[in-house]
């Protein structure tokens, strides 16, 4: 083995080691141990090193360089320490981040809230221990619902007020008809307090929680004032139904809240006596609304309108049912029927002005709930011949309306029909407001005290 340039039957390699680089010319049949011994002699090492390829693979000492695949120009590594081959590390893929919950998952939570209300209603008739267990379970569900942890925290917190109302119902329950408005008012207050706690802990949108708070506190204040003033339950339910009719029209005015800086040209408002004399050299900048602001406004208004429409549907269905079933005097019952009929018609006509599917469907549900309660009561008071005649007339009118709808096509969406619908909606709302005088018992009271 010599240092220098190799011939045709030799191999020239470079060995990098602790003493530097040594270029050797060796025969192809030389073993790796001979190469290591020569490097130790050239570098004056005290021990024979181990030889590795440039990729870190060790060369067996008794294997010839030609058999090991070493060729001229290869770079070898000499080391006096033992290097074990590194074990391949397992590449652990990180878990994919949790995305937002599916929109349809909210339906399961609302179904759970409805079942919780049913559980609270049944707990009012349950024995003492069973009712206490139901209240404890519902209260535990409230605590879990307002906890801001988990993927579905945004859906749980929206249903937590329903569980709180279900838990409070057996506690404050009183079967006396005169105290029923105050009972429901306290249930609404419990839901409002839970919504306030959830809003304080939640990090996401809070429009639906604000609707919970306004609805619960408003119902409690109305019921409390009626109890203090000595008004009957019919007054409370009549006012609630009228408020539902008005809310369907006026809530969008508060839901769509646009900043003044996007509606008013502040530069023109700032013109004074001194600035009016100045001539502006630059061009006036146009007001540009950011796309993110528009998206945030639209999404917030959508959530507000959907939550408000859901509250209107529940309140209208409950108040219309209680009005039709709890009012006894005949004069008051006539006013109740008129109120429920015109309120249902106003809600159905209001639904047509909403472009979003959710609020439109919920308002139609509210109107149909009023008409369904009224129809159920009227059908129960009819005799069999009149009931058969009414059903036949309803079927005939239904077929006629189908034929008219097919004939007119999209004519219902024209400007002419829209104007007529606006007039009909205003008339129904005014008639519902006027019917409160009779449904609340005020007209009967004035008639009785008249000489």
CSV table of C-alpha atoms in Angstrom, one decimal:
chain,number,residue,atom,x,y,z
A,1,UNK,CA,0.0,0.0,0.0
A,2,UNK,CA,1.4,3.3,-1.1
A,3,UNK,CA,0.3,6.9,-1.0
A,4,UNK,CA,0.0,8.5,-4.5
A,5,UNK,CA,-1.8,7.7,-7.8
A,6,UNK,CA,-3.0,4.2,-8.5
A,7,UNK,CA,-2.6,2.0,-11.6
A,8,UNK,CA,-5.1,-0.1,-13.4
A,9,UNK,CA,-5.2,-2.9,-10.8
A,10,UNK,CA,-5.2,-0.6,-7.7
A,11,UNK,CA,-7.9,1.4,-5.9
A,12,UNK,CA,-7.3,5.0,-4.8
A,13,UNK,CA,-9.3,6.0,-1.8
A,14,UNK,CA,-9.3,8.9,0.7
A,15,UNK,CA,-9.7,8.2,4.4
A,16,UNK,CA,-11.0,10.9,6.8
A,17,UNK,CA,-10.2,10.2,10.4
A,18,UNK,CA,-9.2,11.8,13.7
A,19,UNK,CA,-5.7,12.6,12.4
A,20,UNK,CA,-6.8,14.2,9.1
A,21,UNK,CA,-7.1,12.9,5.6
A,22,UNK,CA,-4.9,10.2,4.1
A,23,UNK,CA,-4.9,9.2,0.4
A,24,UNK,CA,-4.0,5.6,-0.1
A,25,UNK,CA,-3.6,3.4,-3.2
A,26,UNK,CA,-4.4,-0.3,-2.4
A,27,UNK,CA,-5.0,-3.4,-4.4
A,28,UNK,CA,-8.6,-4.5,-4.9
A,29,UNK,CA,-8.1,-7.7,-2.9
A,30,UNK,CA,-7.0,-5.9,0.3
A,31,UNK,CA,-9.2,-6.3,3.2
A,32,UNK,CA,-10.7,-3.4,5.3
A,33,UNK,CA,-8.5,-4.4,8.3
A,34,UNK,CA,-5.4,-3.9,6.1
A,35,UNK,CA,-6.7,-0.5,5.1
A,36,UNK,CA,-7.3,0.4,8.8
A,37,UNK,CA,-3.9,-0.8,9.8
A,38,UNK,CA,-2.2,1.3,7.1
A,39,UNK,CA,-4.2,4.4,8.1
A,40,UNK,CA,-3.2,3.8,11.8
A,41,UNK,CA,0.5,3.6,10.7
A,42,UNK,CA,0.3,6.7,8.5
A,43,UNK,CA,-1.6,8.7,11.1
A,44,UNK,CA,0.4,7.4,14.1
A,45,UNK,CA,-2.6,6.1,15.9
A,46,UNK,CA,-2.3,3.9,19.0
A,47,UNK,CA,-5.2,1.6,17.9
A,48,UNK,CA,-6.5,0.3,14.7
A,49,UNK,CA,-9.7,2.3,13.7
A,50,UNK,CA,-12.9,1.1,12.2
A,51,UNK,CA,-13.6,1.8,8.6
A,52,UNK,CA,-17.0,3.2,7.4
A,53,UNK,CA,-18.3,4.3,4.1
A,54,UNK,CA,-19.3,7.9,3.6
A,55,UNK,CA,-22.9,6.9,4.1
A,56,UNK,CA,-22.1,5.4,7.6
A,57,UNK,CA,-22.2,1.7,6.7
A,58,UNK,CA,-19.3,-0.2,8.4
A,59,UNK,CA,-16.9,-2.3,6.3
A,60,UNK,CA,-16.4,-5.9,7.6
A,61,UNK,CA,-12.7,-6.3,8.5
A,62,UNK,CA,-12.3,-9.7,6.6
A,63,UNK,CA,-14.0,-8.6,3.4
A,64,UNK,CA,-12.0,-7.4,0.4
A,65,UNK,CA,-12.6,-3.9,-0.8
A,66,UNK,CA,-13.5,-5.0,-4.2
A,67,UNK,CA,-16.2,-7.3,-2.8
A,68,UNK,CA,-17.5,-4.5,-0.5
A,69,UNK,CA,-18.1,-2.3,-3.6
A,70,UNK,CA,-15.3,0.2,-2.9
A,71,UNK,CA,-14.0,1.9,-6.1
A,72,UNK,CA,-11.4,4.4,-7.0
A,73,UNK,CA,-12.3,7.9,-5.7
A,74,UNK,CA,-14.4,6.7,-2.8
A,75,UNK,CA,-14.3,8.5,0.5
A,76,UNK,CA,-14.0,6.4,3.6
A,77,UNK,CA,-14.2,7.3,7.3
A,78,UNK,CA,-11.9,6.0,10.0
A,79,UNK,CA,-13.0,6.2,13.7
A,80,UNK,CA,-11.6,4.8,16.9
A,81,UNK,CA,-15.0,4.7,18.6
A,82,UNK,CA,-17.8,2.2,18.0
A,83,UNK,CA,-20.8,3.7,16.2
A,84,UNK,CA,-24.0,1.8,16.2
A,85,UNK,CA,-26.3,2.2,13.3
A,86,UNK,CA,-29.0,4.6,14.1
A,87,UNK,CA,-32.4,3.0,14.4
A,88,UNK,CA,-35.0,4.6,12.1
A,89,UNK,CA,-37.3,6.8,14.1
A,90,UNK,CA,-41.0,6.2,13.6
A,91,UNK,CA,-42.7,9.2,12.1
A,92,UNK,CA,-45.8,9.9,14.1
A,93,UNK,CA,-48.3,11.9,12.1
A,94,UNK,CA,-50.0,14.5,14.2
A,95,UNK,CA,-53.7,14.1,14.7
A,96,UNK,CA,-55.7,16.2,12.3
A,97,UNK,CA,-57.1,19.4,13.9
A,98,UNK,CA,-60.7,19.2,14.9
A,99,UNK,CA,-62.9,21.1,12.5
A,100,UNK,CA,-66.1,22.9,13.3
A,101,UNK,CA,-69.1,20.7,14.1
A,102,UNK,CA,-71.5,19.8,11.4
A,103,UNK,CA,-74.5,22.3,11.2
A,104,UNK,CA,-76.9,19.4,11.5
A,105,UNK,CA,-75.4,18.4,14.9
A,106,UNK,CA,-77.3,21.4,16.4
A,107,UNK,CA,-80.5,19.5,15.7
A,108,UNK,CA,-79.6,16.8,18.2
A,109,UNK,CA,-78.9,19.3,20.9
A,110,UNK,CA,-82.2,21.0,20.3
A,111,UNK,CA,-83.9,17.6,20.4
A,112,UNK,CA,-82.2,17.1,23.8
A,113,UNK,CA,-83.4,20.4,25.0
A,114,UNK,CA,-87.0,19.5,24.0
A,115,UNK,CA,-86.7,16.2,25.9
A,116,UNK,CA,-85.3,18.1,28.9
A,117,UNK,CA,-88.4,20.3,28.9
A,118,UNK,CA,-90.6,17.2,28.7
A,119,UNK,CA,-88.6,15.7,31.6
A,120,UNK,CA,-89.2,18.9,33.7
A,121,UNK,CA,-92.9,18.9,32.9
A,122,UNK,CA,-93.2,15.2,34.0
A,123,UNK,CA,-91.2,15.9,37.1
A,124,UNK,CA,-93.9,18.3,38.3
A,125,UNK,CA,-96.2,15.3,38.7
A,126,UNK,CA,-93.5,12.9,40.0
A,127,UNK,CA,-93.1,11.9,43.7
A,128,UNK,CA,-90.7,13.8,45.9
A,129,UNK,CA,-87.6,11.7,45.5
A,130,UNK,CA,-88.0,11.1,41.8
A,131,UNK,CA,-88.6,14.7,41.2
A,132,UNK,CA,-85.5,15.7,43.2
A,133,UNK,CA,-83.4,13.3,41.2
A,134,UNK,CA,-84.7,14.7,37.9
A,135,UNK,CA,-84.0,18.3,39.0
A,136,UNK,CA,-80.4,17.3,40.1
A,137,UNK,CA,-79.7,15.6,36.7
A,138,UNK,CA,-81.0,18.6,34.8
A,139,UNK,CA,-78.9,21.0,36.9
A,140,UNK,CA,-75.8,18.9,36.2
A,141,UNK,CA,-76.6,19.1,32.5
A,142,UNK,CA,-76.8,22.9,32.9
A,143,UNK,CA,-73.3,22.9,34.4
A,144,UNK,CA,-71.9,20.8,31.6
A,145,UNK,CA,-73.7,22.9,29.0
A,146,UNK,CA,-72.1,26.2,30.0
A,147,UNK,CA,-68.6,24.8,30.3
A,148,UNK,CA,-66.6,26.3,27.5
A,149,UNK,CA,-64.6,23.1,26.6
A,150,UNK,CA,-65.0,20.6,23.8
A,151,UNK,CA,-65.8,20.7,20.1
A,152,UNK,CA,-69.5,21.2,20.7
A,153,UNK,CA,-69.3,23.9,23.3
A,154,UNK,CA,-71.0,26.4,21.0
A,155,UNK,CA,-74.0,24.1,20.6
A,156,UNK,CA,-74.2,23.0,24.2
A,157,UNK,CA,-74.3,26.6,25.6
A,158,UNK,CA,-77.3,27.4,23.4
A,159,UNK,CA,-79.3,24.6,24.8
A,160,UNK,CA,-78.2,25.0,28.4
A,161,UNK,CA,-81.0,27.6,29.1
A,162,UNK,CA,-83.6,25.1,28.1
A,163,UNK,CA,-82.2,22.6,30.6
A,164,UNK,CA,-82.2,25.4,33.3
A,165,UNK,CA,-85.8,26.1,32.5
A,166,UNK,CA,-86.6,22.4,32.8
A,167,UNK,CA,-84.8,22.2,36.1
A,168,UNK,CA,-86.6,25.3,37.5
A,169,UNK,CA,-90.1,24.2,36.4
A,170,UNK,CA,-90.6,21.4,39.1
A,171,UNK,CA,-89.1,23.7,41.8
A,172,UNK,CA,-91.5,26.7,41.2
A,173,UNK,CA,-94.5,24.7,39.9
A,174,UNK,CA,-98.0,25.7,41.1
A,175,UNK,CA,-101.1,24.3,39.5
A,176,UNK,CA,-103.2,27.4,40.2
A,177,UNK,CA,-104.2,28.9,36.9
A,178,UNK,CA,-103.8,32.5,38.2
A,179,UNK,CA,-100.2,31.8,39.2
A,180,UNK,CA,-99.2,30.1,35.9
A,181,UNK,CA,-97.9,33.3,34.3
A,182,UNK,CA,-95.6,34.0,37.2
A,183,UNK,CA,-94.4,30.3,37.2
A,184,UNK,CA,-93.5,30.6,33.6
A,185,UNK,CA,-91.9,34.0,34.2
A,186,UNK,CA,-89.6,32.5,36.9
A,187,UNK,CA,-88.7,29.6,34.5
A,188,UNK,CA,-87.8,32.2,31.9
A,189,UNK,CA,-85.7,34.1,34.4
A,190,UNK,CA,-83.7,30.9,35.2
A,191,UNK,CA,-83.1,30.4,31.5
A,192,UNK,CA,-82.0,34.1,31.1
A,193,UNK,CA,-79.5,33.7,34.0
A,194,UNK,CA,-78.1,30.6,32.5
A,195,UNK,CA,-77.7,32.3,29.2
A,196,UNK,CA,-75.9,35.2,30.9
A,197,UNK,CA,-73.5,32.8,32.5
A,198,UNK,CA,-72.9,31.0,29.2
A,199,UNK,CA,-72.4,34.3,27.4
A,200,UNK,CA,-69.8,35.3,29.9
A,201,UNK,CA,-67.9,32.1,29.5
A,202,UNK,CA,-68.4,31.5,25.8
A,203,UNK,CA,-65.8,32.6,23.2
A,204,UNK,CA,-68.0,32.3,20.1
A,205,UNK,CA,-71.0,34.3,18.8
A,206,UNK,CA,-73.6,35.3,21.5
A,207,UNK,CA,-76.6,36.5,19.4
A,208,UNK,CA,-78.7,33.5,20.4
A,209,UNK,CA,-77.8,33.9,24.1
A,210,UNK,CA,-78.8,37.5,24.0
A,211,UNK,CA,-82.2,36.4,22.6
A,212,UNK,CA,-82.5,34.0,25.5
A,213,UNK,CA,-81.7,36.8,28.0
A,214,UNK,CA,-84.1,39.3,26.5
A,215,UNK,CA,-87.0,36.8,26.2
A,216,UNK,CA,-86.6,35.3,29.6
A,217,UNK,CA,-86.2,38.7,31.4
A,218,UNK,CA,-89.1,40.2,29.4
A,219,UNK,CA,-91.4,37.4,30.3
A,220,UNK,CA,-90.5,37.6,33.9
A,221,UNK,CA,-91.0,41.3,34.1
A,222,UNK,CA,-94.4,41.1,32.3
A,223,UNK,CA,-95.6,38.3,34.6
A,224,UNK,CA,-94.3,40.1,37.7
A,225,UNK,CA,-96.0,43.4,36.8
A,226,UNK,CA,-99.3,41.6,36.0
A,227,UNK,CA,-99.1,39.8,39.4
A,228,UNK,CA,-98.4,43.1,41.2
A,229,UNK,CA,-101.2,44.9,39.4
A,230,UNK,CA,-103.7,42.1,39.9
A,231,UNK,CA,-104.3,41.4,36.2
A,232,UNK,CA,-105.5,38.0,35.0
A,233,UNK,CA,-103.5,35.5,33.1
A,234,UNK,CA,-105.3,36.3,29.9
A,235,UNK,CA,-103.7,39.8,30.0
A,236,UNK,CA,-100.2,38.3,30.1
A,237,UNK,CA,-100.8,35.8,27.3
A,238,UNK,CA,-102.5,38.4,25.1
A,239,UNK,CA,-99.6,40.8,25.5
A,240,UNK,CA,-97.1,38.0,24.8
A,241,UNK,CA,-98.9,37.1,21.6
A,242,UNK,CA,-99.1,40.7,20.4
A,243,UNK,CA,-95.4,41.1,21.2
A,244,UNK,CA,-94.7,38.1,19.0
A,245,UNK,CA,-96.6,39.7,16.1
A,246,UNK,CA,-94.7,42.9,16.5
A,247,UNK,CA,-91.3,41.2,17.0
A,248,UNK,CA,-91.5,39.5,13.6
A,249,UNK,CA,-91.5,42.9,11.9
A,250,UNK,CA,-89.3,45.0,14.2
A,251,UNK,CA,-86.5,42.5,15.1
A,252,UNK,CA,-84.8,42.8,11.7
A,253,UNK,CA,-84.3,46.6,12.3
A,254,UNK,CA,-82.1,45.8,15.3
A,255,UNK,CA,-80.5,42.7,13.9
A,256,UNK,CA,-79.0,44.5,10.9
A,257,UNK,CA,-76.9,47.1,12.6
A,258,UNK,CA,-74.6,49.0,10.2
A,259,UNK,CA,-72.0,51.4,11.5
A,260,UNK,CA,-72.6,55.1,10.8
A,261,UNK,CA,-69.1,55.4,9.2
A,262,UNK,CA,-70.4,53.3,6.3
A,263,UNK,CA,-73.6,55.2,5.8
A,264,UNK,CA,-72.6,58.9,6.4
A,265,UNK,CA,-70.0,60.8,4.5
A,266,UNK,CA,-68.1,62.3,7.5
A,267,UNK,CA,-66.0,64.5,5.2
A,268,UNK,CA,-69.1,66.5,4.1
A,269,UNK,CA,-70.3,66.8,7.6
A,270,UNK,CA,-67.0,68.3,8.7
A,271,UNK,CA,-67.2,71.2,6.2
A,272,UNK,CA,-66.9,74.5,8.1
A,273,UNK,CA,-66.5,78.2,7.2
A,274,UNK,CA,-62.8,77.8,6.9
A,275,UNK,CA,-62.6,74.4,5.2
A,276,UNK,CA,-65.3,75.5,2.7
A,277,UNK,CA,-62.9,78.1,1.2
A,278,UNK,CA,-60.2,75.7,0.7
A,279,UNK,CA,-59.8,73.9,-2.6
A,280,UNK,CA,-58.8,70.3,-2.3
A,281,UNK,CA,-56.1,69.3,-4.6
A,282,UNK,CA,-56.6,65.5,-4.1
A,283,UNK,CA,-59.5,63.4,-5.1
A,284,UNK,CA,-62.2,62.5,-2.6
A,285,UNK,CA,-61.8,59.0,-1.3
A,286,UNK,CA,-64.8,56.7,-1.6
A,287,UNK,CA,-66.1,54.8,1.4
A,288,UNK,CA,-65.2,51.2,0.9
A,289,UNK,CA,-66.8,48.6,3.2
A,290,UNK,CA,-64.5,45.7,3.9
A,291,UNK,CA,-65.7,42.3,2.8
A,292,UNK,CA,-65.0,40.9,6.3
A,293,UNK,CA,-67.3,43.5,7.8
A,294,UNK,CA,-70.1,42.5,5.4
A,295,UNK,CA,-69.7,38.8,6.2
A,296,UNK,CA,-69.6,39.5,9.9
A,297,UNK,CA,-72.7,41.6,9.7
A,298,UNK,CA,-74.6,39.1,7.6
A,299,UNK,CA,-73.7,36.1,9.8
A,300,UNK,CA,-74.6,38.0,13.0
A,301,UNK,CA,-77.9,39.1,11.6
A,302,UNK,CA,-78.7,35.6,10.5
A,303,UNK,CA,-78.0,34.1,13.9
A,304,UNK,CA,-80.1,36.9,15.6
A,305,UNK,CA,-83.0,36.5,13.3
A,306,UNK,CA,-83.0,32.7,13.6
A,307,UNK,CA,-82.9,32.8,17.4
A,308,UNK,CA,-85.6,35.4,17.5
A,309,UNK,CA,-87.9,33.5,15.1
A,310,UNK,CA,-87.4,30.4,17.3
A,311,UNK,CA,-88.4,32.4,20.4
A,312,UNK,CA,-91.4,33.8,18.6
A,313,UNK,CA,-92.6,30.4,17.5
A,314,UNK,CA,-92.4,28.9,21.0
A,315,UNK,CA,-94.0,32.0,22.7
A,316,UNK,CA,-96.8,32.2,20.1
A,317,UNK,CA,-97.6,28.5,20.3
A,318,UNK,CA,-97.6,28.5,24.1
A,319,UNK,CA,-99.6,31.8,24.5
A,320,UNK,CA,-102.2,30.9,21.9
A,321,UNK,CA,-102.8,27.4,23.5
A,322,UNK,CA,-103.1,28.9,27.0
A,323,UNK,CA,-105.4,31.6,25.8
A,324,UNK,CA,-107.8,29.2,24.1
A,325,UNK,CA,-107.8,26.7,27.0
A,326,UNK,CA,-107.8,28.9,30.1
A,327,UNK,CA,-110.3,31.7,29.2
A,328,UNK,CA,-113.8,30.9,30.4
A,329,UNK,CA,-116.1,33.9,29.8
A,330,UNK,CA,-117.9,33.8,26.5
A,331,UNK,CA,-117.2,37.5,25.6
A,332,UNK,CA,-113.5,37.0,26.4
A,333,UNK,CA,-113.4,33.8,24.4
A,334,UNK,CA,-114.6,35.7,21.3
A,335,UNK,CA,-111.8,38.2,21.6
A,336,UNK,CA,-109.3,35.4,22.2
A,337,UNK,CA,-110.4,33.6,19.0
A,338,UNK,CA,-110.1,36.9,17.0
A,339,UNK,CA,-106.6,37.6,18.5
A,340,UNK,CA,-105.3,34.1,17.8
A,341,UNK,CA,-106.7,34.2,14.2
A,342,UNK,CA,-105.3,37.6,13.3
A,343,UNK,CA,-102.0,36.9,15.1
A,344,UNK,CA,-101.5,33.7,13.1
A,345,UNK,CA,-102.3,35.6,9.8
A,346,UNK,CA,-99.9,38.4,10.6
A,347,UNK,CA,-97.1,36.0,11.4
A,348,UNK,CA,-97.7,34.1,8.1
A,349,UNK,CA,-97.7,37.3,6.1
A,350,UNK,CA,-94.6,38.5,7.9
A,351,UNK,CA,-92.7,35.3,7.0
A,352,UNK,CA,-93.0,36.1,3.3
A,353,UNK,CA,-90.8,39.1,3.7
A,354,UNK,CA,-87.8,37.2,5.1
A,355,UNK,CA,-85.3,35.9,2.6
A,356,UNK,CA,-83.5,33.6,4.9
A,357,UNK,CA,-84.9,30.1,5.1
A,358,UNK,CA,-84.6,29.5,8.9
A,359,UNK,CA,-86.6,32.6,10.1
A,360,UNK,CA,-89.1,32.2,7.4
A,361,UNK,CA,-89.9,28.6,8.3
A,362,UNK,CA,-90.0,29.4,12.0
A,363,UNK,CA,-92.4,32.3,11.6
A,364,UNK,CA,-94.6,30.1,9.4
A,365,UNK,CA,-94.6,27.5,12.1
A,366,UNK,CA,-95.6,30.2,14.6
A,367,UNK,CA,-98.5,31.2,12.5
A,368,UNK,CA,-99.6,27.7,11.8
A,369,UNK,CA,-99.4,26.9,15.5
A,370,UNK,CA,-101.8,29.7,16.3
A,371,UNK,CA,-104.2,28.5,13.6
A,372,UNK,CA,-103.8,24.9,14.6
A,373,UNK,CA,-104.7,25.7,18.2
A,374,UNK,CA,-107.7,27.7,17.1
A,375,UNK,CA,-108.9,25.0,14.7
A,376,UNK,CA,-108.5,22.3,17.3
A,377,UNK,CA,-110.7,24.1,19.7
A,378,UNK,CA,-113.3,24.9,17.1
A,379,UNK,CA,-113.5,21.4,15.9
A,380,UNK,CA,-114.0,20.1,19.4
A,381,UNK,CA,-117.1,22.2,19.8
A,382,UNK,CA,-118.8,21.3,16.5
A,383,UNK,CA,-121.4,18.5,16.2
A,384,UNK,CA,-120.8,15.7,13.8
A,385,UNK,CA,-122.9,17.0,10.8
A,386,UNK,CA,-121.2,20.5,11.0
A,387,UNK,CA,-117.8,18.8,11.4
A,388,UNK,CA,-118.4,16.8,8.2
A,389,UNK,CA,-119.6,19.9,6.3
A,390,UNK,CA,-116.5,21.8,7.5
A,391,UNK,CA,-114.1,19.1,6.4
A,392,UNK,CA,-115.8,18.9,3.0
A,393,UNK,CA,-115.6,22.6,2.5
A,394,UNK,CA,-111.9,22.7,3.6
A,395,UNK,CA,-111.0,20.0,1.1
A,396,UNK,CA,-112.9,21.8,-1.7
A,397,UNK,CA,-111.2,25.1,-0.9
A,398,UNK,CA,-107.8,23.4,-0.8
A,399,UNK,CA,-108.3,21.9,-4.3
A,400,UNK,CA,-109.4,25.3,-5.5
A,401,UNK,CA,-106.4,27.0,-4.1
A,402,UNK,CA,-104.1,24.4,-5.7
A,403,UNK,CA,-105.7,25.2,-9.1
A,404,UNK,CA,-105.3,28.9,-8.6
A,405,UNK,CA,-101.7,28.6,-7.5
A,406,UNK,CA,-100.9,26.5,-10.6
A,407,UNK,CA,-102.7,29.0,-12.8
A,408,UNK,CA,-101.1,32.1,-11.4
A,409,UNK,CA,-97.6,30.6,-11.3
A,410,UNK,CA,-95.1,33.1,-10.0
A,411,UNK,CA,-97.7,35.8,-9.9
A,412,UNK,CA,-97.6,35.8,-6.0
A,413,UNK,CA,-94.1,37.2,-6.2
A,414,UNK,CA,-95.1,40.3,-8.3
A,415,UNK,CA,-95.1,43.8,-6.9
A,416,UNK,CA,-98.9,43.9,-7.0
A,417,UNK,CA,-99.3,40.9,-4.7
A,418,UNK,CA,-96.5,42.2,-2.5
A,419,UNK,CA,-98.3,45.5,-1.9
A,420,UNK,CA,-101.6,43.7,-1.1
A,421,UNK,CA,-99.7,41.4,1.3
A,422,UNK,CA,-98.2,44.4,3.1
A,423,UNK,CA,-101.7,45.9,3.5
A,424,UNK,CA,-103.1,42.6,4.7
A,425,UNK,CA,-100.2,42.2,7.2
A,426,UNK,CA,-100.8,45.7,8.6
A,427,UNK,CA,-104.5,45.1,8.9
A,428,UNK,CA,-104.0,41.8,10.7
A,429,UNK,CA,-101.5,43.3,13.1
A,430,UNK,CA,-103.9,46.2,13.9
A,431,UNK,CA,-106.8,43.8,14.3
A,432,UNK,CA,-104.7,41.6,16.7
A,433,UNK,CA,-103.8,44.6,18.7
A,434,UNK,CA,-107.4,45.7,18.9
A,435,UNK,CA,-108.5,42.2,19.9
A,436,UNK,CA,-106.5,42.5,23.1
A,437,UNK,CA,-109.2,44.7,24.5
A,438,UNK,CA,-111.7,41.8,24.4
A,439,UNK,CA,-109.3,38.9,25.0
A,440,UNK,CA,-107.9,40.4,28.2
A,441,UNK,CA,-111.3,41.0,29.7
A,442,UNK,CA,-111.1,44.8,29.7
A,443,UNK,CA,-114.2,45.1,27.5
A,444,UNK,CA,-116.2,42.8,29.7
A,445,UNK,CA,-115.1,44.6,32.8
A,446,UNK,CA,-116.2,48.0,31.4
A,447,UNK,CA,-119.5,46.5,30.3
A,448,UNK,CA,-120.1,45.1,33.8
A,449,UNK,CA,-119.3,48.3,35.7
A,450,UNK,CA,-121.4,50.4,33.3
A,451,UNK,CA,-124.7,51.6,34.8
